[in-house]
Every structure is written in structure tokens, then in C-alpha cells.
Amino acid sequence: MKLVKQCFLVILSVFVILTNLAYAADFKILIMQDDKGAVERFQPILNYLKKNGITASMVSAPNYPHAAKMFVNGEADAMFSGSGLAGTLIIKDIAIPTVRPVSKDGSSTYKAVILAPKGAPKFTDAKYFAGKKVVFSGLAAAGEFYYRSIPNIKNVNANIILAASHGAAIEALARGAADIAIAKDKVWDKRKEEFSNLEKVGEDKGENPDMTLMLSKKVNKDLVTKVTNILLGINNDNSPEALEVKNKLNADSFIKTTQKDFNHTLDLLKRAGVTKDFNFSF
């Protein structure tokens, strides 16, 4: 009897190990195709995970709606996500936030800014968009979600143009393809010197977590914990692999991120009409 029990425990241990290895081998991190340099920027993450015992790969999506569907369909286990999509996954109860990078300037959040040609009046309320061509990135907290969260926006007749990215939205405004753009403040701050004909006319009042690593609730809980601890461990790691992660992400560290960090984002999403039944499109 004792021998049978010992054999059972050995078999169980082997099963657990093989299960964890299977999860690790299949760990897929999603990136956005329109995010220039994303592969180069996130490859060091894969290298660092591998150094710490987790084999991962990257899969890509052309836009936010497609990324969301891939995540829901189990074609990806994790993604460094903008807060609009991350918050939607939280509301739908299919993913959890884990960690996010802290930039070298100390920031780890962002907000939406409203842009218009220089000399345009400042943003006031929903009527500001009446009869205008408005460009923004779809399913983004600093784009479509912010626009749709504005009180009484449903009563406004505006021509909506979806851009592939925040940068593309700014470029469309600059070349006259739109009257107003909504974009991520960090993208605008980085590129505003390129667009002397544009200026900020308004902004969101709250902040959203930037580039949070969202993990599917289908992922093995032990693996969730391991990935989280590995990335938090970068903070005090000066190995070449760790330094490469920090360099490519322009970050000094990672910080733990929970649903509480999404309070503003979740409120914004709910005002925009996102529910558990939301199908990633309006």
C-alpha cells in the first residue's frame, strides 16, 4: 500500500511539472502590428522570461478589435495592453492586470488629449464635435472610448474616422483629413514638435494605467504568479538581459498593477457603454 501511494505521488508530481511546462511552452504574448518597433521592444521580455524558465512567443494583431478577439478566443495568453482594451477585458471578466512598466521619467499612466488646428476654440462639451470630422484610434481609452464617454455625445452628429494608431490619428489631422483628433498624451508630447500647425484644445481629467501586462484567466495561476514575480524581479536585476528589457521599454522598473488602478478607466468605459456583453465594437 505504501509503495502504491509513493508511486501515485511521483506520477502526480510528474503530471504537475509537465502541465506547467506545457503552459510555459504555449505562453503567447500579443503585440500590435501598427506599433512600430513592437517586436524589437518586446523581444527582450521573451529573452528574460526564457532566462527565468518560461518559454514564450509573440503573436500579432493588426488593430485593437482584432487583438481583443484573439485574446477572447484563446489565441493569446497575455498582452501589454492599452488601458481601454485592458479595462474591457476586466469588465468581461476574462483577464487580470499584473504589472506595468514605469518610464524613466517616473510615469506609468496616460490620458486622452483633444487636438485641433492652431487657433481653434477650446473644447467645452459634446457640441464641440457637432458636424466635425473626428479621428481617433478604435477601442482606446485615449481614443474611441474617451469620445464615447463624453456626456450627451450620442446626440451629436459627427463624422467618425477610425485610425490605426494614436500617431496615425494625429497625422490625419495634420494633413487635413479630419477637423479634430483624440490621442494619447504621451504620443502627442513625443511628436508635437513635428506638427506646428496643431495644438491641444482639451484633455481627459483622469489617468489610465499604461501598458499593463494582462493575463488571461485561463492561464495557470502558478504561471501567473511566476511571470509577475519574474518581471517585478527586473527592478533589482542588473544582468544584461534585464538591462536590455529596461532599455527597450525606456523603463526603470515594473510595478504591480491591480483592478484598483483602473478605477478611472473602468468608469470611463462604463460611461462609453461597455458591459460584460460588449462585443468589441460600437
PDB file of C-alpha atoms in Angstrom:
ATOM      1  CA  MET A   1       0.000   0.000   0.000  1.00  0.00           C
ATOM      2  CA  LYS A   2       2.833   2.335   0.889  1.00  0.00           C
ATOM      3  CA  LEU A   3       4.512   1.612  -2.456  1.00  0.00           C
ATOM      4  CA  VAL A   4       1.281   2.359  -4.340  1.00  0.00           C
ATOM      5  CA  LYS A   5       0.942   5.670  -2.502  1.00  0.00           C
ATOM      6  CA  GLN A   6       4.528   6.621  -3.315  1.00  0.00           C
ATOM      7  CA  CYS A   7       4.017   5.762  -6.993  1.00  0.00           C
ATOM      8  CA  PHE A   8       0.865   7.865  -7.054  1.00  0.00           C
ATOM      9  CA  LEU A   9       2.679  10.869  -5.587  1.00  0.00           C
ATOM     10  CA  VAL A  10       5.505  10.501  -8.124  1.00  0.00           C
ATOM     11  CA  ILE A  11       3.030  10.317 -11.009  1.00  0.00           C
ATOM     12  CA  LEU A  12       1.145  13.324  -9.646  1.00  0.00           C
ATOM     13  CA  SER A  13       4.365  15.331  -9.329  1.00  0.00           C
ATOM     14  CA  VAL A  14       5.385  14.489 -12.891  1.00  0.00           C
ATOM     15  CA  PHE A  15       1.912  15.490 -14.117  1.00  0.00           C
ATOM     16  CA  VAL A  16       2.135  18.859 -12.371  1.00  0.00           C
ATOM     17  CA  ILE A  17       5.601  19.508 -13.797  1.00  0.00           C
ATOM     18  CA  LEU A  18       4.543  18.548 -17.320  1.00  0.00           C
ATOM     19  CA  THR A  19       1.407  20.679 -17.031  1.00  0.00           C
ATOM     20  CA  ASN A  20       3.434  23.711 -16.002  1.00  0.00           C
ATOM     21  CA  LEU A  21       5.906  23.097 -18.802  1.00  0.00           C
ATOM     22  CA  ALA A  22       3.054  22.853 -21.298  1.00  0.00           C
ATOM     23  CA  TYR A  23       1.660  26.177 -20.130  1.00  0.00           C
ATOM     24  CA  ALA A  24       5.104  27.756 -20.349  1.00  0.00           C
ATOM     25  CA  ALA A  25       5.776  26.380 -23.807  1.00  0.00           C
ATOM     26  CA  ASP A  26       2.450  27.708 -25.070  1.00  0.00           C
ATOM     27  CA  PHE A  27       2.695  31.137 -23.400  1.00  0.00           C
ATOM     28  CA  LYS A  28       1.828  33.611 -26.167  1.00  0.00           C
ATOM     29  CA  ILE A  29       2.241  37.360 -25.772  1.00  0.00           C
ATOM     30  CA  LEU A  30       0.220  39.544 -28.125  1.00  0.00           C
ATOM     31  CA  ILE A  31       1.619  42.686 -29.752  1.00  0.00           C
ATOM     32  CA  MET A  32       0.103  45.243 -32.110  1.00  0.00           C
ATOM     33  CA  GLN A  33       1.269  45.261 -35.728  1.00  0.00           C
ATOM     34  CA  ASP A  34       0.792  49.018 -36.057  1.00  0.00           C
ATOM     35  CA  ASP A  35       3.009  49.655 -33.041  1.00  0.00           C
ATOM     36  CA  LYS A  36       6.238  50.482 -34.845  1.00  0.00           C
ATOM     37  CA  GLY A  37       9.163  48.697 -33.279  1.00  0.00           C
ATOM     38  CA  ALA A  38       6.963  46.493 -31.055  1.00  0.00           C
ATOM     39  CA  VAL A  39       8.792  43.265 -31.909  1.00  0.00           C
ATOM     40  CA  GLU A  40      12.163  44.811 -31.164  1.00  0.00           C
ATOM     41  CA  ARG A  41      10.831  46.430 -27.995  1.00  0.00           C
ATOM     42  CA  PHE A  42       9.244  43.314 -26.512  1.00  0.00           C
ATOM     43  CA  GLN A  43      11.709  40.643 -27.665  1.00  0.00           C
ATOM     44  CA  PRO A  44      13.912  41.279 -24.597  1.00  0.00           C
ATOM     45  CA  ILE A  45      10.903  40.390 -22.416  1.00  0.00           C
ATOM     46  CA  LEU A  46      10.775  36.969 -24.074  1.00  0.00           C
ATOM     47  CA  ASN A  47      14.526  36.566 -23.572  1.00  0.00           C
ATOM     48  CA  TYR A  48      14.216  37.498 -19.898  1.00  0.00           C
ATOM     49  CA  LEU A  49      11.326  35.100 -19.350  1.00  0.00           C
ATOM     50  CA  LYS A  50      13.305  32.320 -21.024  1.00  0.00           C
ATOM     51  CA  LYS A  51      16.292  33.028 -18.784  1.00  0.00           C
ATOM     52  CA  ASN A  52      13.937  32.506 -15.857  1.00  0.00           C
ATOM     53  CA  GLY A  53      12.409  29.268 -17.096  1.00  0.00           C
ATOM     54  CA  ILE A  54       9.452  30.359 -19.214  1.00  0.00           C
ATOM     55  CA  THR A  55       9.456  29.857 -22.966  1.00  0.00           C
ATOM     56  CA  ALA A  56       7.168  32.401 -24.646  1.00  0.00           C
ATOM     57  CA  SER A  57       6.457  33.610 -28.148  1.00  0.00           C
ATOM     58  CA  MET A  58       4.871  36.653 -29.757  1.00  0.00           C
ATOM     59  CA  VAL A  59       1.720  36.737 -31.853  1.00  0.00           C
ATOM     60  CA  SER A  60       0.448  39.880 -33.534  1.00  0.00           C
ATOM     61  CA  ALA A  61      -2.804  41.650 -34.345  1.00  0.00           C
ATOM     62  CA  PRO A  62      -3.444  44.486 -36.841  1.00  0.00           C
ATOM     63  CA  ASN A  63      -5.707  46.545 -34.566  1.00  0.00           C
ATOM     64  CA  TYR A  64      -7.417  46.691 -31.167  1.00  0.00           C
ATOM     65  CA  PRO A  65     -10.659  44.927 -32.180  1.00  0.00           C
ATOM     66  CA  HIS A  66      -8.719  42.034 -33.707  1.00  0.00           C
ATOM     67  CA  ALA A  67      -6.440  41.865 -30.667  1.00  0.00           C
ATOM     68  CA  ALA A  68      -9.430  41.679 -28.358  1.00  0.00           C
ATOM     69  CA  LYS A  69     -10.978  38.849 -30.343  1.00  0.00           C
ATOM     70  CA  MET A  70      -7.678  36.931 -30.383  1.00  0.00           C
ATOM     71  CA  PHE A  71      -7.449  37.269 -26.622  1.00  0.00           C
ATOM     72  CA  VAL A  72     -11.022  36.113 -26.078  1.00  0.00           C
ATOM     73  CA  ASN A  73     -10.613  33.197 -28.494  1.00  0.00           C
ATOM     74  CA  GLY A  74      -7.559  31.910 -26.633  1.00  0.00           C
ATOM     75  CA  GLU A  75      -5.102  32.726 -29.407  1.00  0.00           C
ATOM     76  CA  ALA A  76      -3.011  34.724 -26.911  1.00  0.00           C
ATOM     77  CA  ASP A  77      -2.377  34.304 -23.196  1.00  0.00           C
ATOM     78  CA  ALA A  78      -1.082  37.746 -22.369  1.00  0.00           C
ATOM     79  CA  MET A  79      -0.576  41.202 -23.778  1.00  0.00           C
ATOM     80  CA  PHE A  80       0.949  44.510 -22.826  1.00  0.00           C
ATOM     81  CA  SER A  81      -2.273  46.404 -23.314  1.00  0.00           C
ATOM     82  CA  GLY A  82      -3.545  49.922 -23.545  1.00  0.00           C
ATOM     83  CA  SER A  83      -5.974  50.572 -20.711  1.00  0.00           C
ATOM     84  CA  GLY A  84      -9.094  50.723 -22.883  1.00  0.00           C
ATOM     85  CA  LEU A  85      -8.711  47.172 -24.039  1.00  0.00           C
ATOM     86  CA  ALA A  86      -7.362  46.057 -20.655  1.00  0.00           C
ATOM     87  CA  GLY A  87     -10.348  47.584 -18.858  1.00  0.00           C
ATOM     88  CA  THR A  88     -12.736  45.932 -21.293  1.00  0.00           C
ATOM     89  CA  LEU A  89     -11.149  42.559 -20.564  1.00  0.00           C
ATOM     90  CA  ILE A  90     -11.592  43.248 -16.842  1.00  0.00           C
ATOM     91  CA  ILE A  91     -15.262  44.151 -17.277  1.00  0.00           C
ATOM     92  CA  LYS A  92     -15.796  40.987 -19.308  1.00  0.00           C
ATOM     93  CA  ASP A  93     -14.055  39.019 -16.522  1.00  0.00           C
ATOM     94  CA  ILE A  94     -11.646  37.240 -18.857  1.00  0.00           C
ATOM     95  CA  ALA A  95      -8.290  38.767 -17.887  1.00  0.00           C
ATOM     96  CA  ILE A  96      -6.469  40.254 -14.919  1.00  0.00           C
ATOM     97  CA  PRO A  97      -3.850  43.014 -14.646  1.00  0.00           C
ATOM     98  CA  THR A  98      -0.454  42.006 -13.275  1.00  0.00           C
ATOM     99  CA  VAL A  99       2.377  44.523 -13.751  1.00  0.00           C
ATOM    100  CA  ARG A 100       3.204  47.603 -15.819  1.00  0.00           C
ATOM    101  CA  PRO A 101       6.475  49.394 -16.608  1.00  0.00           C
ATOM    102  CA  VAL A 102       7.440  52.692 -15.040  1.00  0.00           C
ATOM    103  CA  SER A 103       9.084  55.004 -17.575  1.00  0.00           C
ATOM    104  CA  LYS A 104      12.429  56.621 -16.847  1.00  0.00           C
ATOM    105  CA  ASP A 105      10.574  59.907 -16.340  1.00  0.00           C
ATOM    106  CA  GLY A 106       8.647  58.242 -13.496  1.00  0.00           C
ATOM    107  CA  SER A 107       5.296  57.964 -15.291  1.00  0.00           C
ATOM    108  CA  SER A 108       3.175  54.839 -15.681  1.00  0.00           C
ATOM    109  CA  THR A 109      -0.169  56.358 -16.698  1.00  0.00           C
ATOM    110  CA  TYR A 110      -1.604  58.421 -19.553  1.00  0.00           C
ATOM    111  CA  LYS A 111      -4.736  60.281 -20.623  1.00  0.00           C
ATOM    112  CA  ALA A 112      -6.576  61.428 -23.726  1.00  0.00           C
ATOM    113  CA  VAL A 113      -5.899  64.805 -25.317  1.00  0.00           C
ATOM    114  CA  ILE A 114      -8.088  66.606 -27.842  1.00  0.00           C
ATOM    115  CA  LEU A 115      -6.175  68.187 -30.728  1.00  0.00           C
ATOM    116  CA  ALA A 116      -7.200  70.696 -33.370  1.00  0.00           C
ATOM    117  CA  PRO A 117      -5.602  73.149 -35.828  1.00  0.00           C
ATOM    118  CA  LYS A 118      -3.876  76.062 -34.142  1.00  0.00           C
ATOM    119  CA  GLY A 119      -6.260  78.848 -33.294  1.00  0.00           C
ATOM    120  CA  ALA A 120      -9.262  76.566 -32.823  1.00  0.00           C
ATOM    121  CA  PRO A 121     -11.509  77.196 -29.809  1.00  0.00           C
ATOM    122  CA  LYS A 122     -11.027  75.161 -26.651  1.00  0.00           C
ATOM    123  CA  PHE A 123     -13.086  72.044 -26.036  1.00  0.00           C
ATOM    124  CA  THR A 124     -16.210  72.644 -23.977  1.00  0.00           C
ATOM    125  CA  ASP A 125     -18.749  69.824 -24.275  1.00  0.00           C
ATOM    126  CA  ALA A 126     -20.198  67.320 -26.737  1.00  0.00           C
ATOM    127  CA  LYS A 127     -21.484  70.078 -29.007  1.00  0.00           C
ATOM    128  CA  TYR A 128     -17.851  70.880 -29.807  1.00  0.00           C
ATOM    129  CA  PHE A 129     -17.814  67.895 -32.175  1.00  0.00           C
ATOM    130  CA  ALA A 130     -21.078  68.702 -33.974  1.00  0.00           C
ATOM    131  CA  GLY A 131     -20.692  68.499 -37.748  1.00  0.00           C
ATOM    132  CA  LYS A 132     -16.941  67.819 -37.434  1.00  0.00           C
ATOM    133  CA  LYS A 133     -14.737  65.011 -38.745  1.00  0.00           C
ATOM    134  CA  VAL A 134     -13.226  63.402 -35.641  1.00  0.00           C
ATOM    135  CA  VAL A 135     -10.350  60.912 -35.881  1.00  0.00           C
ATOM    136  CA  PHE A 136      -9.148  58.579 -33.144  1.00  0.00           C
ATOM    137  CA  SER A 137      -7.939  55.043 -32.504  1.00  0.00           C
ATOM    138  CA  GLY A 138     -10.665  52.444 -32.040  1.00  0.00           C
ATOM    139  CA  LEU A 139     -11.232  50.815 -28.645  1.00  0.00           C
ATOM    140  CA  ALA A 140      -8.653  53.068 -26.975  1.00  0.00           C
ATOM    141  CA  ALA A 141      -9.093  54.856 -23.641  1.00  0.00           C
ATOM    142  CA  ALA A 142      -7.361  57.836 -25.236  1.00  0.00           C
ATOM    143  CA  GLY A 143      -9.446  57.471 -28.395  1.00  0.00           C
ATOM    144  CA  GLU A 144     -12.839  55.961 -29.138  1.00  0.00           C
ATOM    145  CA  PHE A 145     -13.691  55.063 -25.544  1.00  0.00           C
ATOM    146  CA  TYR A 146     -12.937  58.580 -24.329  1.00  0.00           C
ATOM    147  CA  TYR A 147     -15.009  60.117 -27.138  1.00  0.00           C
ATOM    148  CA  ARG A 148     -17.987  57.884 -26.402  1.00  0.00           C
ATOM    149  CA  SER A 149     -17.748  58.594 -22.659  1.00  0.00           C
ATOM    150  CA  ILE A 150     -18.382  62.327 -23.149  1.00  0.00           C
ATOM    151  CA  PRO A 151     -21.844  63.232 -21.780  1.00  0.00           C
ATOM    152  CA  ASN A 152     -24.516  63.627 -24.491  1.00  0.00           C
ATOM    153  CA  ILE A 153     -22.119  62.611 -27.277  1.00  0.00           C
ATOM    154  CA  LYS A 154     -24.811  60.333 -28.727  1.00  0.00           C
ATOM    155  CA  ASN A 155     -26.853  63.415 -29.558  1.00  0.00           C
ATOM    156  CA  VAL A 156     -24.067  64.890 -31.674  1.00  0.00           C
ATOM    157  CA  ASN A 157     -23.840  64.341 -35.419  1.00  0.00           C
ATOM    158  CA  ALA A 158     -20.109  63.912 -36.021  1.00  0.00           C
ATOM    159  CA  ASN A 159     -18.260  62.071 -38.769  1.00  0.00           C
ATOM    160  CA  ILE A 160     -16.100  59.464 -37.005  1.00  0.00           C
ATOM    161  CA  ILE A 161     -12.841  58.305 -38.613  1.00  0.00           C
ATOM    162  CA  LEU A 162     -11.000  55.356 -37.056  1.00  0.00           C
ATOM    163  CA  ALA A 163      -7.200  55.479 -37.184  1.00  0.00           C
ATOM    164  CA  ALA A 164      -4.857  52.510 -36.863  1.00  0.00           C
ATOM    165  CA  SER A 165      -2.958  54.189 -34.016  1.00  0.00           C
ATOM    166  CA  HIS A 166      -2.696  57.382 -31.978  1.00  0.00           C
ATOM    167  CA  GLY A 167       0.113  58.576 -34.229  1.00  0.00           C
ATOM    168  CA  ALA A 168      -1.971  57.922 -37.318  1.00  0.00           C
ATOM    169  CA  ALA A 169      -4.820  59.984 -35.824  1.00  0.00           C
ATOM    170  CA  ILE A 170      -2.507  62.959 -35.295  1.00  0.00           C
ATOM    171  CA  GLU A 171      -1.108  62.615 -38.810  1.00  0.00           C
ATOM    172  CA  ALA A 172      -4.629  62.539 -40.292  1.00  0.00           C
ATOM    173  CA  LEU A 173      -5.488  65.776 -38.502  1.00  0.00           C
ATOM    174  CA  ALA A 174      -2.241  67.412 -39.624  1.00  0.00           C
ATOM    175  CA  ARG A 175      -2.881  66.704 -43.305  1.00  0.00           C
ATOM    176  CA  GLY A 176      -6.449  67.988 -43.140  1.00  0.00           C
ATOM    177  CA  ALA A 177      -8.263  64.652 -43.293  1.00  0.00           C
ATOM    178  CA  ALA A 178     -10.050  65.500 -40.026  1.00  0.00           C
ATOM    179  CA  ASP A 179     -11.095  68.561 -38.020  1.00  0.00           C
ATOM    180  CA  ILE A 180     -10.357  67.142 -34.573  1.00  0.00           C
ATOM    181  CA  ALA A 181      -8.207  64.309 -33.254  1.00  0.00           C
ATOM    182  CA  ILE A 182      -8.220  62.485 -29.930  1.00  0.00           C
ATOM    183  CA  ALA A 183      -4.958  60.769 -28.988  1.00  0.00           C
ATOM    184  CA  LYS A 184      -2.742  59.563 -26.176  1.00  0.00           C
ATOM    185  CA  ASP A 185      -0.969  62.430 -24.413  1.00  0.00           C
ATOM    186  CA  LYS A 186       2.382  60.621 -24.411  1.00  0.00           C
ATOM    187  CA  VAL A 187       2.263  60.205 -28.187  1.00  0.00           C
ATOM    188  CA  TRP A 188       1.327  63.853 -28.646  1.00  0.00           C
ATOM    189  CA  ASP A 189       4.058  65.061 -26.256  1.00  0.00           C
ATOM    190  CA  LYS A 190       6.647  62.987 -28.110  1.00  0.00           C
ATOM    191  CA  ARG A 191       5.640  64.148 -31.593  1.00  0.00           C
ATOM    192  CA  LYS A 192       4.126  67.627 -31.191  1.00  0.00           C
ATOM    193  CA  GLU A 193       7.260  69.344 -32.467  1.00  0.00           C
ATOM    194  CA  GLU A 194       6.523  67.699 -35.848  1.00  0.00           C
ATOM    195  CA  PHE A 195       3.141  69.387 -36.054  1.00  0.00           C
ATOM    196  CA  SER A 196       3.477  73.149 -35.588  1.00  0.00           C
ATOM    197  CA  ASN A 197       0.017  73.608 -37.132  1.00  0.00           C
ATOM    198  CA  LEU A 198      -1.726  71.693 -34.318  1.00  0.00           C
ATOM    199  CA  GLU A 199      -2.419  72.328 -30.642  1.00  0.00           C
ATOM    200  CA  LYS A 200      -4.106  70.747 -27.639  1.00  0.00           C
ATOM    201  CA  VAL A 201      -7.613  72.106 -27.021  1.00  0.00           C
ATOM    202  CA  GLY A 202      -8.755  69.747 -24.266  1.00  0.00           C
ATOM    203  CA  GLU A 203      -7.933  66.642 -22.243  1.00  0.00           C
ATOM    204  CA  ASP A 204      -9.367  63.917 -20.038  1.00  0.00           C
ATOM    205  CA  LYS A 205      -9.341  64.677 -16.312  1.00  0.00           C
ATOM    206  CA  GLY A 206      -8.247  61.210 -15.203  1.00  0.00           C
ATOM    207  CA  GLU A 207      -5.307  58.892 -15.795  1.00  0.00           C
ATOM    208  CA  ASN A 208      -5.124  55.347 -17.171  1.00  0.00           C
ATOM    209  CA  PRO A 209      -2.501  52.648 -16.450  1.00  0.00           C
ATOM    210  CA  ASP A 210      -0.058  52.451 -19.363  1.00  0.00           C
ATOM    211  CA  MET A 211       0.962  49.158 -21.000  1.00  0.00           C
ATOM    212  CA  THR A 212      -0.297  46.807 -18.297  1.00  0.00           C
ATOM    213  CA  LEU A 213       0.508  43.132 -18.788  1.00  0.00           C
ATOM    214  CA  MET A 214      -2.914  41.474 -18.892  1.00  0.00           C
ATOM    215  CA  LEU A 215      -3.080  37.714 -18.376  1.00  0.00           C
ATOM    216  CA  SER A 216      -5.985  35.540 -19.396  1.00  0.00           C
ATOM    217  CA  LYS A 217      -7.920  33.944 -16.557  1.00  0.00           C
ATOM    218  CA  LYS A 218      -7.389  30.683 -18.423  1.00  0.00           C
ATOM    219  CA  VAL A 219      -3.664  30.805 -17.673  1.00  0.00           C
ATOM    220  CA  ASN A 220      -2.409  28.523 -14.912  1.00  0.00           C
ATOM    221  CA  LYS A 221      -2.429  30.515 -11.641  1.00  0.00           C
ATOM    222  CA  ASP A 222       1.067  29.358 -10.724  1.00  0.00           C
ATOM    223  CA  LEU A 223       2.303  30.651 -14.062  1.00  0.00           C
ATOM    224  CA  VAL A 224       0.563  33.997 -13.478  1.00  0.00           C
ATOM    225  CA  THR A 225       2.395  34.312 -10.168  1.00  0.00           C
ATOM    226  CA  LYS A 226       5.697  33.246 -11.690  1.00  0.00           C
ATOM    227  CA  VAL A 227       5.509  35.692 -14.601  1.00  0.00           C
ATOM    228  CA  THR A 228       4.522  38.508 -12.250  1.00  0.00           C
ATOM    229  CA  ASN A 229       7.391  37.822  -9.868  1.00  0.00           C
ATOM    230  CA  ILE A 230       9.908  37.466 -12.707  1.00  0.00           C
ATOM    231  CA  LEU A 231       9.022  40.876 -14.140  1.00  0.00           C
ATOM    232  CA  LEU A 232       8.982  42.544 -10.727  1.00  0.00           C
ATOM    233  CA  GLY A 233      12.413  40.978 -10.189  1.00  0.00           C
ATOM    234  CA  ILE A 234      13.807  43.072 -13.042  1.00  0.00           C
ATOM    235  CA  ASN A 235      13.804  46.055 -10.697  1.00  0.00           C
ATOM    236  CA  ASN A 236      16.890  44.845  -8.818  1.00  0.00           C
ATOM    237  CA  ASP A 237      18.458  42.847 -11.629  1.00  0.00           C
ATOM    238  CA  ASN A 238      21.442  44.300 -13.460  1.00  0.00           C
ATOM    239  CA  SER A 239      22.042  41.335 -15.735  1.00  0.00           C
ATOM    240  CA  PRO A 240      22.451  42.060 -19.471  1.00  0.00           C
ATOM    241  CA  GLU A 241      19.003  40.567 -20.142  1.00  0.00           C
ATOM    242  CA  ALA A 242      17.316  42.750 -17.510  1.00  0.00           C
ATOM    243  CA  LEU A 243      19.097  45.899 -18.667  1.00  0.00           C
ATOM    244  CA  GLU A 244      18.023  45.194 -22.257  1.00  0.00           C
ATOM    245  CA  VAL A 245      14.369  44.998 -21.159  1.00  0.00           C
ATOM    246  CA  LYS A 246      14.661  48.337 -19.362  1.00  0.00           C
ATOM    247  CA  ASN A 247      16.479  49.914 -22.292  1.00  0.00           C
ATOM    248  CA  LYS A 248      13.977  48.823 -24.944  1.00  0.00           C
ATOM    249  CA  LEU A 249      10.962  49.822 -22.839  1.00  0.00           C
ATOM    250  CA  ASN A 250      12.604  53.057 -21.675  1.00  0.00           C
ATOM    251  CA  ALA A 251      11.689  51.925 -18.174  1.00  0.00           C
ATOM    252  CA  ASP A 252      13.402  51.815 -14.810  1.00  0.00           C
ATOM    253  CA  SER A 253      11.183  49.208 -13.224  1.00  0.00           C
ATOM    254  CA  PHE A 254       7.873  47.355 -13.158  1.00  0.00           C
ATOM    255  CA  ILE A 255       5.145  47.901 -10.579  1.00  0.00           C
ATOM    256  CA  LYS A 256       2.340  45.613  -9.501  1.00  0.00           C
ATOM    257  CA  THR A 257      -0.955  46.613 -11.058  1.00  0.00           C
ATOM    258  CA  THR A 258      -4.433  45.717  -9.810  1.00  0.00           C
ATOM    259  CA  GLN A 259      -8.010  46.463 -10.757  1.00  0.00           C
ATOM    260  CA  LYS A 260      -7.995  49.454  -8.379  1.00  0.00           C
ATOM    261  CA  ASP A 261      -5.506  51.160 -10.683  1.00  0.00           C
ATOM    262  CA  PHE A 262      -8.205  51.050 -13.358  1.00  0.00           C
ATOM    263  CA  ASN A 263     -10.879  52.915 -11.375  1.00  0.00           C
ATOM    264  CA  HIS A 264     -10.912  55.916 -13.733  1.00  0.00           C
ATOM    265  CA  THR A 265     -10.623  53.731 -16.814  1.00  0.00           C
ATOM    266  CA  LEU A 266     -13.473  51.445 -15.777  1.00  0.00           C
ATOM    267  CA  ASP A 267     -15.708  54.444 -15.063  1.00  0.00           C
ATOM    268  CA  LEU A 268     -14.846  55.884 -18.478  1.00  0.00           C
ATOM    269  CA  LEU A 269     -15.592  52.572 -20.203  1.00  0.00           C
ATOM    270  CA  LYS A 270     -18.931  52.159 -18.483  1.00  0.00           C
ATOM    271  CA  ARG A 271     -19.939  55.699 -19.483  1.00  0.00           C
ATOM    272  CA  ALA A 272     -18.948  54.765 -23.041  1.00  0.00           C
ATOM    273  CA  GLY A 273     -21.344  51.808 -22.922  1.00  0.00           C
ATOM    274  CA  VAL A 274     -19.017  48.880 -22.242  1.00  0.00           C
ATOM    275  CA  THR A 275     -20.686  45.963 -20.449  1.00  0.00           C
ATOM    276  CA  LYS A 276     -19.849  42.302 -19.926  1.00  0.00           C
ATOM    277  CA  ASP A 277     -21.692  41.581 -23.187  1.00  0.00           C
ATOM    278  CA  PHE A 278     -19.705  44.170 -25.158  1.00  0.00           C
ATOM    279  CA  ASN A 279     -18.589  42.622 -28.446  1.00  0.00           C
ATOM    280  CA  PHE A 280     -15.565  44.879 -29.057  1.00  0.00           C
ATOM    281  CA  SER A 281     -17.342  47.162 -31.489  1.00  0.00           C
ATOM    282  CA  PHE A 282     -19.838  50.053 -31.470  1.00  0.00           C
TER     283      PHE A 282
END
